[in-house]
Every structure is written in structure tokens, then in C-alpha cells.
Amino acid sequence: MNERLFARLADWVTRESVVLASVLATRGATPRKAGARMLISGGATEFSIGGGLAEARVVAAARELLERGGRDGEIQIDLTGGAGSAGVCGGRMELALRRWDGAADAERAQIIANTPASGASVELDGSDIGAVGTATTIEPDPRLLIVGGGHCGLALYELGRSLDFDLWVYDPRPEYADPAQYPQAQALTGEFGKLRDALDTRRALYVVLLNRDYVSDVASLRVLAGAQFAFLGMMGSRKRIAEVMAALSADEAQQLAALQAPVGLPIGAQTPHEIAVSVLAHLIQVRATNQPL
């Protein structure tokens, strides 16, 4: 999420002052955890630190900061349910506020935005987030490579656009990898070796195979064997999956031991978009636990 947020900040601050609100720490039950951020100007907000009254108070504090012309601020959010609290979740949130304004801030915001966009991480210090002595690392969004541009591949792309992935789509058939159909993704077509173009990245790599047939699965996996993945999954019945794995060499199968198949959480999905929901839920689960499978 931070890659998209800082890209938006870099654009926004060229036109007006913007406050970056960052969750520094939480205790107990809270709607968002440390690292959640949002942007607030005098008349608009983007992204979220949890919504509800808690977020309303953060927005009010940010706009007060804008009005008085200050640079940094902080706010404590009480969610314990007592008098004056912002909710009854049971926890507390500590947030930093940093007003971004002017040419120097615009230049710094652009540097921050450009670094994860190139696939590299970037270090933020206390002056970036408005909390002295605090440092954090912004990681680039993981890459999601969708292999197979049929109905399910298109549905996965459509629903995945809002989930902070660097999207790539591959299909050997040009009509199923038309860039016009995937305006927010990098579309690849041609022989299966073209998949290597998407593997050349410093980003965490999530790959989902949604091919039309068994032959395409085998050809895809032979190219993917040996690559490093945060996640590798394949759609298909257990019989088809067994046939695909049997067609691979012993070395290839060993290199692909992390393959999750069938991909997706078991929610009874049938339609392409239902299947996409189940797959994305699986990916979110892996990303949230930070435990590559």
C-alpha cells in the first residue's frame, strides 16, 4: 500500500499542502496496525488508518496542523470505550502527523515514490514521518504474475487492481494478453520463455497459474522452475495437478516444491470472479503472515 500512497503524495504535494498520518504503534484491538498511513489535505483524504470516529479525529488534527502551519504533530487515539474515547474496540493507537509542503518536500516525496517503483526498498527517517528517532522501511509492492489471460485471469486482474500488487499478465495467445484489456498491468505474450521477463525483479514474487490446459501448465512450470517465489499457486483439479507434476522432471518438481495447488481458499467458488476472490484471499493471507509458502 505504501508504494501507491507515496506516489500519490509526490503528485499531490506539487499542488497543495498535504499531511501524512502514520500509525506508529498500537496496543490491544485496533482497526489498523503500525505502518498504516493516510493522506489529508484541507478538503480531501485518501487511504485510511481505520475509519470511523478514530479516523475523523486524525483528520481533524491534521487539518488543524495545516491551518496553523506547523510541520509535525502527534495524536493518541483511545478505543477503550471510556469517556471521550473514539470507540470500544479495546485498544489504543499512536500516530504521527507530518505536513508536506513546498519544493523541497515535493522533491523528497518524489525520491521516496521512485525508489519502490523501481523495485527497491527505501528508508524513511523521523523527519519523513514527523516522529523524531523513528525510522521505517517502505518495501515495494509485491509483483503478482497472472499466467493465463482467460476468464479467471481477467477476473483476478480486475479484483487485484486495488490490492497493492505490481500486476503482470502472461498468455501465449496475443488476443488474451492485449494491453488494452489490462491497462494497469504489464502484459506479456509469445512463447513461454517470455515469462522470464516478469521474473527479473527485486520485488517479492507471487505467481498464479490459471492456464487453459494441462500442456500450458507444464510449459509454464518448466520456465518457472528454479525461480524464487513468495507464492506459487496453480488452479486445477487434483487429477490435473497430479498429471502436471508427473510430466515434470524430478529436478523441476523439486524446484517447484512450494507450489500451492489447487490455489485459493476453499470458499465454494465457481464463477471466475468468485475464484478470483478465493485466490486473492489466499495471497492476502500469505502476505499478511509474511511466511512464503
CSV table of C-alpha atoms in Angstrom, one decimal:
chain,number,residue,atom,x,y,z
A,1,MET,CA,0.0,0.0,0.0
A,2,ASN,CA,2.8,2.4,0.8
A,3,GLU,CA,4.1,2.4,-2.8
A,4,ARG,CA,0.8,3.7,-4.1
A,5,LEU,CA,0.4,6.2,-1.2
A,6,PHE,CA,3.8,7.8,-1.7
A,7,ALA,CA,3.3,8.0,-5.5
A,8,ARG,CA,0.0,9.9,-4.7
A,9,LEU,CA,1.8,12.1,-2.2
A,10,ALA,CA,4.5,13.0,-4.7
A,11,ASP,CA,1.8,14.2,-7.1
A,12,TRP,CA,-0.4,15.9,-4.6
A,13,VAL,CA,2.2,18.0,-2.8
A,14,THR,CA,3.1,19.7,-6.1
A,15,ARG,CA,-0.3,21.5,-5.8
A,16,GLU,CA,-1.1,21.9,-2.1
A,17,SER,CA,0.0,21.1,1.4
A,18,VAL,CA,-0.8,17.5,2.5
A,19,VAL,CA,-0.5,15.8,5.9
A,20,LEU,CA,0.9,12.3,6.0
A,21,ALA,CA,-0.6,10.5,9.0
A,22,SER,CA,1.2,7.3,10.1
A,23,VAL,CA,0.3,4.8,12.7
A,24,LEU,CA,3.4,4.4,14.9
A,25,ALA,CA,2.3,1.9,17.5
A,26,THR,CA,-0.9,0.2,18.7
A,27,ARG,CA,-1.9,-1.7,21.8
A,28,GLY,CA,-4.8,-4.1,22.0
A,29,ALA,CA,-7.6,-4.4,19.4
A,30,THR,CA,-7.4,-1.6,16.8
A,31,PRO,CA,-8.7,-1.3,13.2
A,32,ARG,CA,-5.2,-0.9,11.7
A,33,LYS,CA,-1.7,-1.6,13.0
A,34,ALA,CA,1.7,0.1,12.8
A,35,GLY,CA,2.6,1.2,9.3
A,36,ALA,CA,-0.9,2.1,8.2
A,37,ARG,CA,-1.0,5.6,6.6
A,38,MET,CA,-3.3,8.1,5.0
A,39,LEU,CA,-3.1,11.5,3.3
A,40,ILE,CA,-5.1,14.5,4.3
A,41,SER,CA,-5.4,17.9,2.7
A,42,GLY,CA,-7.7,20.8,3.6
A,43,GLY,CA,-10.5,19.3,1.5
A,44,ALA,CA,-9.8,15.7,0.8
A,45,THR,CA,-8.4,12.5,2.2
A,46,GLU,CA,-7.0,9.3,0.6
A,47,PHE,CA,-6.2,5.9,2.1
A,48,SER,CA,-7.2,5.0,5.7
A,49,ILE,CA,-5.9,4.4,9.2
A,50,GLY,CA,-9.1,2.6,10.2
A,51,GLY,CA,-12.2,4.7,9.6
A,52,GLY,CA,-14.9,5.7,12.0
A,53,LEU,CA,-14.5,8.3,14.8
A,54,ALA,CA,-10.8,7.4,15.2
A,55,GLU,CA,-10.1,8.5,11.7
A,56,ALA,CA,-12.3,11.5,12.0
A,57,ARG,CA,-10.2,12.7,14.9
A,58,VAL,CA,-6.9,12.1,12.9
A,59,VAL,CA,-8.3,14.1,10.0
A,60,ALA,CA,-9.3,17.0,12.3
A,61,ALA,CA,-5.9,17.0,13.9
A,62,ALA,CA,-4.2,17.0,10.5
A,63,ARG,CA,-6.3,19.9,9.3
A,64,GLU,CA,-5.5,21.9,12.5
A,65,LEU,CA,-1.9,21.3,11.7
A,66,LEU,CA,-2.4,22.6,8.2
A,67,GLU,CA,-4.2,25.7,9.5
A,68,ARG,CA,-1.6,26.7,12.0
A,69,GLY,CA,1.2,26.0,9.5
A,70,GLY,CA,3.1,23.5,11.7
A,71,ARG,CA,5.3,20.7,10.4
A,72,ASP,CA,4.9,17.8,12.8
A,73,GLY,CA,2.3,16.6,15.2
A,74,GLU,CA,1.1,13.6,17.1
A,75,ILE,CA,-2.2,12.2,18.2
A,76,GLN,CA,-3.3,9.4,20.6
A,77,ILE,CA,-6.5,7.5,19.9
A,78,ASP,CA,-8.3,5.8,22.8
A,79,LEU,CA,-10.5,3.0,21.8
A,80,THR,CA,-11.1,1.5,25.2
A,81,GLY,CA,-14.7,2.6,25.5
A,82,GLY,CA,-14.2,5.1,28.3
A,83,ALA,CA,-15.5,8.7,28.4
A,84,GLY,CA,-14.3,10.6,25.4
A,85,SER,CA,-12.9,7.5,23.6
A,86,ALA,CA,-13.2,7.1,19.9
A,87,GLY,CA,-14.6,3.5,20.1
A,88,VAL,CA,-15.0,0.3,22.1
A,89,CYS,CA,-12.5,-1.9,20.2
A,90,GLY,CA,-10.4,-2.0,23.4
A,91,GLY,CA,-7.0,-0.7,22.2
A,92,ARG,CA,-5.0,2.4,21.7
A,93,MET,CA,-3.3,3.9,18.6
A,94,GLU,CA,-0.3,6.3,18.5
A,95,LEU,CA,0.0,8.3,15.3
A,96,ALA,CA,2.5,10.9,13.8
A,97,LEU,CA,1.5,13.7,11.6
A,98,ARG,CA,3.8,15.3,9.0
A,99,ARG,CA,2.9,18.3,6.8
A,100,TRP,CA,4.4,18.1,3.3
A,101,ASP,CA,4.7,21.4,1.6
A,102,GLY,CA,6.9,23.2,-0.9
A,103,ALA,CA,9.6,22.3,-3.4
A,104,ALA,CA,12.0,20.5,-1.0
A,105,ASP,CA,9.2,18.3,0.3
A,106,ALA,CA,8.0,17.7,-3.3
A,107,GLU,CA,11.5,16.6,-4.3
A,108,ARG,CA,11.8,14.3,-1.3
A,109,ALA,CA,8.4,12.8,-1.9
A,110,GLN,CA,9.3,12.1,-5.5
A,111,ILE,CA,12.5,10.3,-4.4
A,112,ILE,CA,10.6,8.2,-2.0
A,113,ALA,CA,8.0,7.3,-4.7
A,114,ASN,CA,10.5,6.5,-7.3
A,115,THR,CA,12.5,4.0,-5.2
A,116,PRO,CA,9.9,1.3,-4.6
A,117,ALA,CA,8.6,1.9,-8.1
A,118,SER,CA,12.0,0.7,-9.3
A,119,GLY,CA,11.6,-2.4,-7.1
A,120,ALA,CA,13.9,-1.3,-4.3
A,121,SER,CA,13.1,-0.5,-0.6
A,122,VAL,CA,13.5,3.0,0.8
A,123,GLU,CA,14.3,4.1,4.3
A,124,LEU,CA,12.1,6.8,5.9
A,125,ASP,CA,13.6,8.6,8.9
A,126,GLY,CA,11.8,10.6,11.6
A,127,SER,CA,11.8,13.8,9.5
A,128,ASP,CA,9.8,12.0,6.8
A,129,ILE,CA,7.0,10.8,9.1
A,130,GLY,CA,7.1,13.5,11.8
A,131,ALA,CA,8.4,11.4,14.7
A,132,VAL,CA,11.9,12.1,15.8
A,133,GLY,CA,14.0,9.0,16.3
A,134,THR,CA,11.7,6.8,14.3
A,135,ALA,CA,12.7,5.0,11.2
A,136,THR,CA,10.9,2.6,8.9
A,137,THR,CA,11.4,0.8,5.6
A,138,ILE,CA,9.0,1.1,2.7
A,139,GLU,CA,9.0,-2.1,0.7
A,140,PRO,CA,7.9,-2.1,-3.0
A,141,ASP,CA,4.6,-3.8,-3.7
A,142,PRO,CA,5.0,-7.5,-4.5
A,143,ARG,CA,4.6,-8.5,-8.1
A,144,LEU,CA,1.6,-10.7,-9.0
A,145,LEU,CA,2.2,-12.6,-12.2
A,146,ILE,CA,-1.0,-14.0,-13.6
A,147,VAL,CA,-0.3,-16.8,-16.0
A,148,GLY,CA,-3.3,-17.3,-18.2
A,149,GLY,CA,-5.4,-14.5,-19.6
A,150,GLY,CA,-8.8,-16.3,-19.8
A,151,HIS,CA,-11.9,-15.6,-17.8
A,152,CYS,CA,-10.3,-16.3,-14.5
A,153,GLY,CA,-7.1,-14.4,-15.3
A,154,LEU,CA,-9.1,-11.4,-16.3
A,155,ALA,CA,-11.2,-11.6,-13.1
A,156,LEU,CA,-8.1,-11.9,-11.0
A,157,TYR,CA,-6.6,-8.8,-12.6
A,158,GLU,CA,-9.8,-6.8,-12.2
A,159,LEU,CA,-10.1,-7.6,-8.5
A,160,GLY,CA,-6.4,-7.4,-7.8
A,161,ARG,CA,-6.0,-3.8,-9.0
A,162,SER,CA,-7.0,-2.5,-5.6
A,163,LEU,CA,-4.8,-4.8,-3.5
A,164,ASP,CA,-1.4,-3.2,-3.9
A,165,PHE,CA,0.3,-5.6,-6.3
A,166,ASP,CA,2.5,-4.8,-9.2
A,167,LEU,CA,0.4,-6.7,-11.8
A,168,TRP,CA,1.8,-8.6,-14.8
A,169,VAL,CA,-0.3,-10.9,-17.1
A,170,TYR,CA,1.0,-13.5,-19.5
A,171,ASP,CA,-0.7,-15.6,-22.1
A,172,PRO,CA,0.9,-17.2,-25.2
A,173,ARG,CA,-2.1,-16.1,-27.2
A,174,PRO,CA,-1.9,-12.4,-28.1
A,175,GLU,CA,-5.6,-11.9,-28.0
A,176,TYR,CA,-5.6,-13.0,-24.3
A,177,ALA,CA,-2.8,-10.7,-23.4
A,178,ASP,CA,-4.0,-7.5,-25.1
A,179,PRO,CA,-2.5,-4.5,-23.2
A,180,ALA,CA,-5.8,-2.6,-23.8
A,181,GLN,CA,-7.6,-5.2,-21.7
A,182,TYR,CA,-5.0,-4.8,-18.9
A,183,PRO,CA,-4.3,-1.1,-18.6
A,184,GLN,CA,-2.9,-1.3,-15.1
A,185,ALA,CA,-0.7,-4.3,-15.8
A,186,GLN,CA,2.3,-5.2,-17.8
A,187,ALA,CA,1.0,-7.7,-20.5
A,188,LEU,CA,3.3,-10.3,-22.0
A,189,THR,CA,2.7,-12.7,-24.8
A,190,GLY,CA,4.7,-15.1,-27.1
A,191,GLU,CA,6.5,-18.3,-26.3
A,192,PHE,CA,6.6,-19.4,-22.7
A,193,GLY,CA,10.1,-18.2,-22.2
A,194,LYS,CA,8.7,-14.7,-22.1
A,195,LEU,CA,7.7,-15.4,-18.5
A,196,ARG,CA,11.3,-14.8,-17.6
A,197,ASP,CA,10.8,-11.1,-18.2
A,198,ALA,CA,8.4,-11.0,-15.3
A,199,LEU,CA,10.8,-12.9,-13.0
A,200,ASP,CA,13.5,-10.3,-13.4
A,201,THR,CA,12.6,-8.2,-10.3
A,202,ARG,CA,13.7,-7.4,-6.8
A,203,ARG,CA,10.1,-7.4,-5.7
A,204,ALA,CA,8.6,-10.3,-3.8
A,205,LEU,CA,7.1,-12.5,-6.5
A,206,TYR,CA,3.6,-14.0,-6.4
A,207,VAL,CA,2.7,-16.3,-9.3
A,208,VAL,CA,-0.7,-17.8,-10.1
A,209,LEU,CA,-1.2,-20.2,-12.9
A,210,LEU,CA,-4.7,-20.0,-14.4
A,211,ASN,CA,-3.9,-21.7,-17.8
A,212,ARG,CA,-6.5,-23.1,-20.2
A,213,ASP,CA,-4.9,-26.6,-20.3
A,214,TYR,CA,-2.5,-29.1,-18.9
A,215,VAL,CA,0.1,-28.5,-21.7
A,216,SER,CA,0.3,-24.8,-20.8
A,217,ASP,CA,0.7,-25.6,-17.1
A,218,VAL,CA,3.6,-27.9,-17.8
A,219,ALA,CA,5.3,-25.4,-20.2
A,220,SER,CA,4.8,-22.6,-17.7
A,221,LEU,CA,6.2,-24.5,-14.7
A,222,ARG,CA,9.3,-25.6,-16.7
A,223,VAL,CA,10.2,-21.9,-17.2
A,224,LEU,CA,9.4,-21.0,-13.6
A,225,ALA,CA,11.4,-23.9,-12.1
A,226,GLY,CA,14.3,-22.5,-10.1
A,227,ALA,CA,12.9,-19.0,-9.6
A,228,GLN,CA,12.4,-17.5,-6.1
A,229,PHE,CA,8.8,-17.1,-5.0
A,230,ALA,CA,6.9,-15.6,-2.2
A,231,PHE,CA,4.0,-17.6,-3.5
A,232,LEU,CA,3.4,-20.0,-6.4
A,233,GLY,CA,-0.1,-21.4,-7.0
A,234,MET,CA,-1.9,-23.3,-9.7
A,235,MET,CA,-5.6,-23.7,-10.4
A,236,GLY,CA,-6.9,-27.2,-11.3
A,237,SER,CA,-8.5,-30.4,-10.2
A,238,ARG,CA,-6.3,-32.7,-8.1
A,239,LYS,CA,-6.2,-35.1,-11.0
A,240,ARG,CA,-4.9,-32.4,-13.4
A,241,ILE,CA,-2.4,-31.2,-10.8
A,242,ALA,CA,-1.1,-34.7,-10.4
A,243,GLU,CA,-0.7,-35.2,-14.2
A,244,VAL,CA,1.1,-31.9,-14.5
A,245,MET,CA,3.6,-32.7,-11.8
A,246,ALA,CA,4.1,-36.2,-13.2
A,247,ALA,CA,5.1,-34.6,-16.5
A,248,LEU,CA,7.9,-32.6,-14.9
A,249,SER,CA,11.4,-34.0,-14.3
A,250,ALA,CA,12.4,-34.9,-10.8
A,251,ASP,CA,14.7,-31.8,-10.6
A,252,GLU,CA,11.9,-29.5,-11.9
A,253,ALA,CA,9.4,-30.9,-9.4
A,254,GLN,CA,11.9,-30.4,-6.6
A,255,GLN,CA,12.5,-26.8,-7.6
A,256,LEU,CA,8.7,-26.3,-7.5
A,257,ALA,CA,8.1,-28.0,-4.2
A,258,ALA,CA,6.5,-24.8,-2.8
A,259,LEU,CA,3.7,-25.0,-5.4
A,260,GLN,CA,0.2,-24.5,-3.8
A,261,ALA,CA,-2.4,-26.4,-5.8
A,262,PRO,CA,-5.2,-26.1,-6.0
A,263,VAL,CA,-4.7,-22.4,-5.4
A,264,GLY,CA,-7.3,-20.4,-3.4
A,265,LEU,CA,-9.1,-20.7,-0.1
A,266,PRO,CA,-11.9,-23.2,-0.1
A,267,ILE,CA,-15.0,-21.0,-0.2
A,268,GLY,CA,-17.0,-22.9,-2.7
A,269,ALA,CA,-16.1,-20.6,-5.6
A,270,GLN,CA,-17.4,-21.4,-9.1
A,271,THR,CA,-17.6,-18.2,-11.2
A,272,PRO,CA,-14.4,-16.5,-12.5
A,273,HIS,CA,-14.8,-13.6,-10.0
A,274,GLU,CA,-15.6,-16.0,-7.1
A,275,ILE,CA,-12.4,-17.9,-8.0
A,276,ALA,CA,-10.5,-14.6,-8.1
A,277,VAL,CA,-11.8,-13.8,-4.6
A,278,SER,CA,-10.6,-17.1,-3.2
A,279,VAL,CA,-7.2,-16.7,-4.9
A,280,LEU,CA,-6.7,-13.2,-3.7
A,281,ALA,CA,-7.8,-14.2,-0.1
A,282,HIS,CA,-5.1,-16.9,-0.3
A,283,LEU,CA,-2.5,-14.3,-1.4
A,284,ILE,CA,-3.5,-11.8,1.3
A,285,GLN,CA,-3.2,-14.5,3.9
A,286,VAL,CA,0.3,-15.3,2.8
A,287,ARG,CA,1.3,-11.6,2.5
A,288,ALA,CA,-0.1,-10.8,5.9
A,289,THR,CA,1.7,-13.6,7.7
A,290,ASN,CA,4.9,-12.8,5.8
A,291,GLN,CA,5.6,-16.6,5.6
A,292,PRO,CA,6.3,-17.5,2.0
A,293,LEU,CA,4.9,-20.9,1.1
